[in-house]
Coordinates of C-alpha atoms in Angstrom, one line a residue:
G16 CA -62.9 -40.6 298.0
I17 CA -65.6 -38.9 296.0
S18 CA -63.1 -36.6 294.2
L19 CA -60.9 -39.6 293.3
R20 CA -63.9 -41.5 292.0
S21 CA -64.9 -38.6 289.8
A22 CA -61.3 -38.1 288.6
F23 CA -61.1 -41.8 287.6
A24 CA -64.5 -41.6 285.9
I25 CA -63.5 -38.5 283.9
G26 CA -60.2 -40.2 282.9
D27 CA -62.2 -43.3 281.8
I28 CA -60.0 -45.4 284.1
P29 CA -61.9 -48.7 285.0
F30 CA -62.2 -49.4 288.7
S31 CA -59.9 -52.2 289.9
Y32 CA -57.2 -52.9 292.4
L33 CA -55.1 -50.3 290.6
T34 CA -57.5 -47.5 291.3
I35 CA -57.6 -48.6 295.0
V36 CA -53.8 -48.4 295.2
L37 CA -53.7 -45.0 293.4
G38 CA -56.4 -43.7 295.8
H39 CA -54.5 -44.8 298.9
A40 CA -51.2 -43.6 297.6
T41 CA -52.7 -40.2 296.9
F42 CA -53.5 -39.5 300.5
C43 CA -50.7 -41.5 302.1
V44 CA -47.8 -39.8 300.3
V45 CA -48.7 -36.6 302.3
V46 CA -47.9 -38.4 305.6
V47 CA -44.5 -39.5 304.4
Y48 CA -43.8 -36.0 303.0
N49 CA -44.8 -34.2 306.2
N50 CA -42.5 -36.4 308.3
A51 CA -39.6 -36.0 305.8
I52 CA -40.0 -32.2 305.6
A53 CA -40.2 -31.9 309.4
R54 CA -37.0 -33.9 309.8
L55 CA -35.3 -31.9 307.0
R56 CA -36.1 -28.6 308.7
R57 CA -34.7 -29.8 312.0
S58 CA -31.4 -30.9 310.5
S59 CA -28.5 -28.5 310.3
P60 CA -27.7 -26.9 307.0
A61 CA -24.1 -26.9 308.1
L62 CA -24.0 -30.7 307.5
I63 CA -24.8 -30.1 303.8
E64 CA -22.3 -27.3 303.6
A65 CA -19.6 -29.4 305.2
S66 CA -20.2 -32.2 302.9
M67 CA -20.0 -29.9 299.9
D68 CA -16.8 -28.3 301.3
L69 CA -15.2 -31.7 301.6
G70 CA -15.7 -32.4 297.9
A71 CA -18.9 -34.4 297.8
D72 CA -21.3 -33.9 294.9
T73 CA -25.0 -33.5 295.3
F74 CA -25.8 -37.2 295.0
Q75 CA -23.1 -38.2 297.5
T76 CA -24.3 -35.5 300.0
F77 CA -27.9 -36.9 299.7
R78 CA -26.8 -40.5 300.1
H79 CA -24.3 -40.1 302.9
V80 CA -25.6 -37.1 304.8
L81 CA -29.3 -36.4 304.2
L82 CA -30.6 -39.9 303.8
P83 CA -29.2 -41.3 307.1
N84 CA -30.6 -38.3 308.9
M85 CA -34.0 -38.7 307.3
G86 CA -34.1 -42.5 307.4
S87 CA -36.1 -42.9 310.6
A88 CA -38.5 -40.1 309.5
L89 CA -39.1 -41.9 306.2
L90 CA -39.6 -45.2 307.9
A91 CA -42.0 -43.7 310.5
G92 CA -43.9 -41.9 307.7
G93 CA -44.2 -45.2 305.8
M94 CA -45.5 -47.0 308.9
L95 CA -48.0 -44.2 309.6
A96 CA -49.1 -44.3 306.0
F97 CA -49.6 -48.1 306.2
A98 CA -51.6 -47.7 309.3
L99 CA -53.8 -45.0 307.8
S100 CA -54.3 -46.9 304.5
F101 CA -54.9 -50.3 306.2
D102 CA -58.2 -49.3 307.7
E103 CA -59.3 -46.7 305.3
V104 CA -62.8 -47.9 304.2
I105 CA -64.2 -44.8 302.5
V106 CA -61.4 -44.3 300.0
T107 CA -61.5 -48.1 299.2
I108 CA -65.3 -48.1 298.7
F109 CA -65.2 -45.1 296.4
T110 CA -62.2 -46.2 294.3
A111 CA -63.3 -49.9 294.0
G112 CA -66.3 -49.1 291.9
S113 CA -69.9 -50.1 292.1
G114 CA -69.4 -53.8 291.1
I115 CA -66.8 -54.2 293.9
E116 CA -65.1 -57.1 292.2
A117 CA -62.1 -56.1 294.2
K118 CA -62.8 -57.7 297.6
T119 CA -60.4 -56.0 300.0
L120 CA -60.2 -56.3 303.7
P121 CA -62.0 -53.0 304.5
I122 CA -64.8 -53.8 302.1
W123 CA -65.1 -57.4 303.6
M124 CA -65.2 -56.0 307.2
L125 CA -67.8 -53.4 306.3
D126 CA -70.0 -56.1 304.7
E127 CA -69.5 -58.2 307.9
L128 CA -70.5 -55.3 310.1
I129 CA -73.7 -54.6 308.1
R130 CA -74.7 -58.2 307.7
P131 CA -72.7 -60.4 310.0
R132 CA -72.3 -64.0 308.8
Q133 CA -69.0 -65.0 310.5
R134 CA -69.0 -63.0 313.8
P135 CA -66.1 -64.9 315.5
V136 CA -63.9 -64.5 312.4
T137 CA -64.8 -60.8 312.1
N138 CA -63.9 -60.2 315.7
V139 CA -60.5 -61.9 315.3
V140 CA -59.8 -59.9 312.1
A141 CA -60.8 -56.7 313.9
I142 CA -58.2 -57.4 316.6
V143 CA -55.6 -58.1 314.0
V144 CA -56.4 -54.9 312.2
F145 CA -56.2 -53.0 315.5
A146 CA -52.7 -54.5 316.2
A147 CA -51.6 -54.0 312.6
T148 CA -52.4 -50.3 312.9
F149 CA -51.5 -49.7 316.5
F150 CA -48.0 -51.1 316.6
P151 CA -46.7 -49.2 313.5
I152 CA -48.0 -46.0 314.9
L153 CA -46.3 -46.8 318.3
A154 CA -43.1 -47.7 316.5
A155 CA -43.3 -44.5 314.4
Y156 CA -43.7 -42.5 317.6
Y157 CA -40.6 -44.0 319.1
L158 CA -38.6 -43.6 315.9
T159 CA -39.3 -39.9 315.5
R160 CA -39.5 -38.6 319.1
G161 CA -35.7 -38.3 319.5
G162 CA -35.4 -36.1 316.4
S163 CA -32.2 -35.6 314.5
E164 CA -29.2 -36.4 316.8
T165 CA -26.9 -34.2 314.8
A166 CA -29.1 -31.2 314.6
G167 CA -27.9 -29.6 317.9
M168 CA -24.1 -30.3 317.4
G169 CA -21.8 -27.5 317.2
K170 CA -23.9 -25.0 319.2

């Protein structure tokens, strides 16, 4: 959060919703990348070779072979990134700026925890945030636990 804030300040980028989105995308892209690379390493290189031997070009191989094999890993990575980003308060605070004209959910919840004004509403929102982060993580677990179904074929 601090390094993103200083990078935006050096680049003379005014703090807004755009800087919040850029900040969250910076650390969430790693989650999707790690899931995709893990699935790619588990898939058999023989599938790509077979696709090329059958006359497919690079784009067709990607679209018809790699993307279906990596689809669940990309979806799971996206859901994990959403869950991480949804309740990330520190990055939001540092990338929103000192004026905090951008009133996002993490900033509102932090304000309510420090000086509670609407305790019942805060409790309900906290349960919704818990559910919105728990269920994507659970779904991502079930999507990626089986692995690539075609990785063990032919052995």
